[in-house]
């Protein structure tokens, strides 16, 4: 079975100038552990909002690959956003669900994805033309090889083992994270330019 | 001022305020603004399945330097509650225009619980709230909300009163 942190490391190894939104809980620790960057926005709350945050960012910055890395519980809470994103087809957005079939942060209770629900099929039904479930090392390699080619909205459901690697905790100061992220993208400056006052 | 004119005036201040993205769950009171956004090549419009999707949508757009705005009905404010923590914790600038139900001449009692608590819910979640009772003040208030939000990094909601919007026609 794939190990979550190794999966994230492979996906982000050649990220270039890509930006990452991490969903609360383990995905935030995974991204902080293997690919720390000022181009990461770490969510510690707003459960169900990671995909939409990535979508908003993808609309604002069509020149960047926007990667959402989240868990199955977080993705389930925002399932409606798959319809919203599918209806809009942002070519530069990739949604990665690290699916351990459990709510890891709250004591490993089983999630719907371990009870027969097929989230990847939901994504396909919502119009994601590049949606796939990844369960093996070989499938992961195939997914990684085209991951940063931003030709279509991507949805990757990666089955990972329900183990929790040591927590690596990035900043919980959401304001600080916002400012450093915007500075890294030059967004602070661009807003000053559009400001007419 | 005719109803078309005040909505055009509101759309004009949305444009002059540098807004390039409007997220919405449809409401009859927002229909003219939604049509204006859809007819405008320079405005991105996103219809959402639930109002709560709009909070991270705006936050993400702002991370990339884009100004956005949300349209929803008063009932939709209730759908946003936990997600509003994203605005407050990160101090994201955010503007929500809310068409009110559950007040003046309301026909449907199911609108009353959320309509009568909309302002309190927004305020307790940290939003600044302005109420618009007449067409003449609509555009100015929306313009002030945009300036307030993006200059001071706050969430601002503008409640458009049901009295101003007019009675919903249940029988055509």
Coordinates of C-alpha atoms in Angstrom, one line a residue:
Chain A
X1 CA 0.0 0.0 0.0
X2 CA 1.2 3.5 -0.8
X3 CA 2.6 5.6 2.0
X4 CA 1.0 9.1 2.1
X5 CA 4.2 11.2 2.6
X6 CA 6.1 9.4 -0.2
X7 CA 3.1 10.0 -2.5
X8 CA 3.2 13.8 -1.7
X9 CA 6.9 13.9 -2.1
X10 CA 6.7 12.3 -5.6
X11 CA 3.9 14.6 -6.7
X12 CA 5.7 17.7 -5.6
X13 CA 9.3 16.7 -6.4
X14 CA 9.3 18.7 -9.6
X15 CA 6.7 21.3 -8.7
X16 CA 8.6 24.2 -10.1
X17 CA 6.6 27.4 -9.4
X18 CA 3.4 25.5 -8.6
X19 CA 1.3 26.6 -5.7
X20 CA -0.2 24.2 -3.1
X21 CA -3.3 24.4 -0.9
X22 CA -3.3 21.7 1.8
X23 CA -6.4 20.4 3.5
X24 CA -6.6 20.4 7.3
X25 CA -5.0 17.5 9.2
X26 CA -2.5 15.1 7.8
X27 CA -2.3 16.6 4.3
X28 CA -1.1 19.9 5.9
X29 CA 1.6 18.0 7.8
X30 CA 2.6 16.0 4.7
X31 CA 3.1 19.1 2.5
X32 CA 5.0 20.9 5.3
X33 CA 7.2 17.8 5.7
X34 CA 8.2 17.1 2.1
X35 CA 7.8 20.3 0.2
X36 CA 7.9 23.4 2.5
X37 CA 7.6 26.6 0.4
X38 CA 6.2 30.1 0.6
X39 CA 4.0 28.9 -2.2
X40 CA 2.0 26.7 0.2
X41 CA -1.1 27.7 1.9
X42 CA -1.7 25.4 4.9
X43 CA -5.3 25.0 6.1
X44 CA -5.9 24.1 9.7
X45 CA -9.7 24.5 9.4
X46 CA -12.4 25.5 6.9
X47 CA -13.1 21.8 6.4
X48 CA -14.6 21.2 3.0
X49 CA -13.1 24.3 1.5
X50 CA -9.7 23.3 0.1
X51 CA -10.8 22.5 -3.4
X52 CA -12.7 25.8 -3.7
X53 CA -9.8 27.7 -2.4
X54 CA -7.7 26.1 -5.1
X55 CA -10.3 26.9 -7.7
X56 CA -10.3 30.6 -6.7
X57 CA -6.6 30.7 -6.9
X58 CA -6.6 28.9 -10.2
X59 CA -9.0 31.6 -11.6
X60 CA -6.8 34.4 -10.3
X61 CA -3.5 32.9 -11.6
X62 CA -4.1 31.0 -14.9
X63 CA -0.3 30.9 -15.4
X64 CA 0.3 28.7 -12.4
X65 CA -0.4 25.0 -11.6
X66 CA -2.6 25.1 -8.6
X67 CA -2.5 21.8 -6.6
X68 CA -4.9 21.0 -3.8
X69 CA -3.7 18.2 -1.5
X70 CA -6.4 17.0 0.9
X71 CA -7.8 14.0 2.7
X72 CA -10.9 11.9 2.0
X73 CA -12.9 13.3 4.9
X74 CA -12.2 16.9 3.9
X75 CA -13.0 16.2 0.2
X76 CA -16.3 14.5 1.2
X77 CA -17.4 17.6 3.2
X78 CA -16.9 19.7 0.1
X79 CA -18.3 17.2 -2.4
X80 CA -20.6 19.9 -4.0
X81 CA -17.5 21.8 -5.0
X82 CA -16.5 19.0 -7.4
X83 CA -19.7 19.9 -9.3
X84 CA -18.8 23.6 -9.2
X85 CA -15.3 23.0 -10.4
X86 CA -16.3 20.4 -13.0
X87 CA -18.8 22.9 -14.5
X88 CA -16.0 25.4 -14.9
X89 CA -13.0 23.2 -16.0
X90 CA -10.1 25.2 -14.8
X91 CA -7.2 23.8 -16.8
X92 CA -4.5 24.6 -14.2
X93 CA -6.1 23.0 -11.2
X94 CA -5.3 19.6 -9.8
X95 CA -7.1 18.0 -6.8
X96 CA -5.3 15.2 -5.0
X97 CA -7.2 13.3 -2.4
X98 CA -5.0 11.2 -0.1
X99 CA -7.5 8.5 0.7
X100 CA -6.8 6.4 3.8
X101 CA -10.6 5.7 4.1
X102 CA -10.5 7.1 7.6
X103 CA -10.8 10.3 9.6
X104 CA -7.2 10.2 10.8
X105 CA -7.2 13.4 12.9
X106 CA -10.1 12.3 15.1
X107 CA -9.1 8.7 16.0
X108 CA -9.2 6.8 12.7
X109 CA -12.9 6.4 12.3
X110 CA -14.0 4.9 9.0
X111 CA -15.0 7.2 6.2
X112 CA -17.5 6.7 3.4
X113 CA -14.7 5.8 1.0
X114 CA -14.2 2.6 3.0
X115 CA -17.9 1.9 2.9
X116 CA -18.3 1.6 -0.9
X117 CA -18.5 5.2 -2.0
X118 CA -16.4 5.9 -5.1
X119 CA -15.3 9.5 -5.0
X120 CA -13.3 9.2 -8.3
X121 CA -16.6 8.2 -10.1
X122 CA -18.2 11.3 -8.5
X123 CA -15.4 13.4 -10.0
X124 CA -15.9 11.8 -13.4
X125 CA -19.6 12.4 -13.2
X126 CA -18.9 16.0 -12.4
X127 CA -17.0 16.4 -15.6
X128 CA -13.4 15.9 -14.6
X129 CA -12.0 14.4 -17.8
X130 CA -8.7 13.5 -16.1
X131 CA -9.8 11.7 -13.0
X132 CA -8.2 8.5 -11.8
X133 CA -7.8 6.3 -8.8
X134 CA -4.2 5.4 -7.9
X135 CA -3.6 2.3 -5.8
X136 CA -0.2 1.0 -6.9
X137 CA 3.4 2.3 -7.3
X138 CA 3.1 1.9 -11.1
X139 CA -0.1 3.9 -11.3
X140 CA 1.5 6.6 -9.2
X141 CA 4.4 6.8 -11.6
X142 CA 2.1 7.2 -14.5
X143 CA 0.1 9.9 -12.7
X144 CA 3.3 11.7 -11.7
X145 CA 4.7 11.7 -15.3
X146 CA 1.9 14.0 -16.5
X147 CA 1.0 15.7 -13.3
X148 CA 2.5 19.1 -13.9
X149 CA 1.2 19.3 -17.5
X150 CA -1.8 21.7 -17.0
X151 CA -4.0 20.7 -19.9
X152 CA -7.2 19.8 -18.0
X153 CA -8.7 19.8 -14.5
X154 CA -7.2 16.8 -12.7
X155 CA -8.6 14.7 -9.9
X156 CA -6.3 12.1 -8.3
X157 CA -7.7 9.8 -5.7
X158 CA -4.6 8.1 -4.1
X159 CA -5.3 5.1 -1.8
X160 CA -2.8 5.4 1.0
X161 CA -2.2 3.3 4.1
X162 CA -4.0 4.5 7.3
X163 CA -0.8 5.2 9.1
X164 CA 0.1 8.6 10.6
X165 CA 3.7 9.6 10.1
X166 CA 5.1 12.1 12.6
X167 CA 3.4 15.4 12.6
X168 CA 5.3 18.2 10.9
X169 CA 3.5 21.4 11.8
X170 CA 3.8 24.5 9.7
X171 CA 2.6 27.9 10.8
X172 CA -0.9 28.2 12.2
X173 CA -0.9 31.9 11.7
X174 CA -3.2 32.2 8.8
X175 CA -2.5 36.0 8.3
X176 CA 1.3 35.4 8.2
X177 CA 0.8 32.6 5.7
X178 CA -1.5 34.8 3.6
X179 CA 1.1 37.6 3.4
X180 CA 4.1 35.5 2.6
X181 CA 2.1 33.5 0.0
X182 CA 0.9 36.7 -1.7
X183 CA 4.4 38.2 -1.6
X184 CA 5.9 35.1 -3.2
X185 CA 3.3 35.5 -6.0
X186 CA 3.7 39.2 -6.4
X187 CA 0.1 39.6 -5.5
X188 CA 0.6 42.3 -2.8
X189 CA 2.2 44.4 -5.5
X190 CA -0.4 43.8 -8.1
X191 CA -3.2 44.8 -5.8
X192 CA -1.4 48.1 -5.1
X193 CA -1.3 48.7 -8.9
X194 CA -5.0 48.1 -9.4
X195 CA -5.8 50.2 -6.4
X196 CA -7.1 53.5 -7.7
X197 CA -6.9 55.5 -4.5
Chain B
X1 CA -34.9 55.4 -9.8
X2 CA -36.2 52.2 -11.5
X3 CA -35.1 48.8 -10.2
X4 CA -33.0 48.2 -13.3
X5 CA -31.1 51.4 -12.7
X6 CA -30.1 50.7 -9.1
X7 CA -28.8 47.3 -10.0
X8 CA -26.9 48.7 -12.9
X9 CA -25.5 51.3 -10.5
X10 CA -24.4 48.5 -8.2
X11 CA -22.8 46.6 -11.0
X12 CA -20.9 49.8 -12.1
X13 CA -19.4 50.2 -8.6
X14 CA -18.5 46.5 -8.6
X15 CA -16.6 47.1 -11.8
X16 CA -14.9 50.3 -10.7
X17 CA -14.0 48.5 -7.4
X18 CA -11.7 46.2 -9.4
X19 CA -13.9 43.0 -8.9
X20 CA -13.2 40.4 -11.5
X21 CA -15.0 37.4 -10.0
X22 CA -18.5 36.9 -8.8
X23 CA -19.6 33.7 -7.0
X24 CA -23.3 33.2 -6.4
X25 CA -26.1 30.9 -5.6
X26 CA -29.0 32.3 -7.6
X27 CA -31.7 34.5 -6.1
X28 CA -34.4 36.4 -7.8
X29 CA -33.2 39.7 -6.2
X30 CA -29.7 39.2 -7.7
X31 CA -30.9 38.2 -11.2
X32 CA -30.0 41.5 -12.8
X33 CA -26.5 41.4 -11.3
X34 CA -26.0 37.8 -12.4
X35 CA -27.1 38.7 -15.9
X36 CA -24.7 41.6 -16.0
X37 CA -21.8 39.4 -14.9
X38 CA -22.6 36.7 -17.4
X39 CA -22.8 39.3 -20.2
X40 CA -19.4 40.8 -19.2
X41 CA -16.4 39.1 -20.8
X42 CA -14.1 40.8 -18.2
X43 CA -16.1 39.3 -15.3
X44 CA -15.8 35.6 -14.2
X45 CA -19.1 34.3 -12.8
X46 CA -19.2 31.0 -10.8
X47 CA -22.5 29.4 -9.8
X48 CA -22.0 27.4 -6.7
X49 CA -23.9 24.4 -5.2
X50 CA -23.8 26.0 -1.7
X51 CA -23.0 29.4 -0.4
X52 CA -20.2 28.1 1.8
X53 CA -18.2 27.4 -1.4
X54 CA -17.9 31.1 -1.9
X55 CA -15.8 31.8 1.2
X56 CA -12.8 29.7 0.1
X57 CA -13.4 30.8 -3.5
X58 CA -12.9 34.4 -2.5
X59 CA -10.0 33.5 -0.2
X60 CA -8.2 31.6 -3.0
X61 CA -8.7 34.4 -5.5
X62 CA -7.3 36.9 -3.1
X63 CA -4.2 34.7 -2.5
X64 CA -3.6 35.2 -6.3
X65 CA -4.3 38.9 -6.3
X66 CA -7.9 38.9 -7.6
X67 CA -10.7 40.8 -6.0
X68 CA -14.0 38.9 -5.9
X69 CA -17.5 39.3 -4.4
X70 CA -20.4 36.9 -3.4
X71 CA -24.1 37.1 -4.0
X72 CA -26.5 35.1 -1.9
X73 CA -29.9 35.0 -0.3
X74 CA -30.3 35.4 3.5
X75 CA -30.9 31.7 3.9
X76 CA -27.4 31.1 2.4
X77 CA -25.7 33.0 5.1
X78 CA -26.5 30.1 7.4
X79 CA -24.8 27.7 5.1
X80 CA -21.5 29.7 5.5
X81 CA -21.0 29.7 9.2
X82 CA -18.0 27.5 9.8
X83 CA -16.4 28.6 6.6
X84 CA -16.5 32.2 7.7
X85 CA -13.7 31.2 10.1
X86 CA -11.4 31.3 7.1
X87 CA -12.1 34.9 6.6
X88 CA -11.7 35.8 10.2
X89 CA -8.6 33.8 11.0
X90 CA -6.7 34.9 7.9
X91 CA -8.3 38.4 7.7
X92 CA -9.2 37.9 4.1
X93 CA -11.0 40.9 2.5
X94 CA -14.5 39.7 1.6
X95 CA -17.7 41.3 0.3
X96 CA -21.1 39.6 0.4
X97 CA -24.3 41.1 -1.0
X98 CA -27.3 39.4 0.7
X99 CA -30.8 39.7 -0.6
X100 CA -33.1 39.5 2.4
X101 CA -36.1 37.1 2.9
X102 CA -38.2 36.5 5.9
X103 CA -39.0 40.1 6.6
X104 CA -41.3 42.7 4.9
X105 CA -44.5 41.0 3.5
X106 CA -42.9 37.5 3.6
X107 CA -45.2 34.9 2.2
X108 CA -43.2 31.8 3.2
X109 CA -42.7 31.2 7.0
X110 CA -39.8 28.9 6.3
X111 CA -37.7 32.0 5.4
X112 CA -38.2 33.6 8.7
X113 CA -35.8 31.7 11.0
X114 CA -32.7 32.4 8.9
X115 CA -33.9 35.8 7.6
X116 CA -34.5 37.1 11.1
X117 CA -31.0 36.0 12.3
X118 CA -28.9 36.8 9.2
X119 CA -27.5 40.1 10.5
X120 CA -26.7 38.7 14.0
X121 CA -25.1 35.6 12.5
X122 CA -22.8 37.6 10.3
X123 CA -21.9 40.0 13.1
X124 CA -21.1 37.3 15.6
X125 CA -18.9 35.7 13.0
X126 CA -16.9 38.9 12.7
X127 CA -18.4 40.5 9.6
X128 CA -19.3 44.2 9.4
X129 CA -22.8 44.6 8.2
X130 CA -24.5 47.4 6.3
X131 CA -28.2 47.4 5.6
X132 CA -29.7 49.0 2.5
X133 CA -33.3 50.1 2.7
X134 CA -33.7 52.2 -0.4
X135 CA -32.6 52.1 -4.0
X136 CA -30.9 55.4 -3.8
X137 CA -28.3 54.2 -1.3
X138 CA -27.6 50.8 -2.8
X139 CA -24.6 51.6 -5.0
X140 CA -22.9 53.9 -2.5
X141 CA -23.2 51.3 0.2
X142 CA -21.7 48.6 -2.0
X143 CA -18.9 50.9 -3.0
X144 CA -18.2 51.6 0.6
X145 CA -18.3 47.9 1.4
X146 CA -15.7 47.1 -1.3
X147 CA -13.4 49.9 -0.1
X148 CA -13.8 48.9 3.5
X149 CA -13.1 45.2 2.8
X150 CA -10.1 45.6 0.5
X151 CA -8.5 48.5 2.4
X152 CA -8.9 47.1 5.9
X153 CA -8.9 43.3 5.3
X154 CA -12.3 42.7 6.8
X155 CA -15.4 40.9 5.8
X156 CA -18.3 43.1 4.9
X157 CA -21.9 42.1 4.2
X158 CA -24.5 44.4 2.6
X159 CA -28.1 43.3 3.3
X160 CA -30.5 44.4 0.7
X161 CA -33.9 44.7 2.4
X162 CA -36.9 42.8 1.2
X163 CA -38.9 46.0 1.3
X164 CA -36.6 47.5 -1.3
X165 CA -36.4 44.4 -3.4
X166 CA -40.2 44.1 -3.6
X167 CA -42.7 41.4 -2.8
X168 CA -42.0 38.0 -4.4
X169 CA -44.7 37.3 -6.9
X170 CA -46.1 33.9 -6.2
X171 CA -48.8 34.0 -8.9
X172 CA -47.9 35.6 -12.2

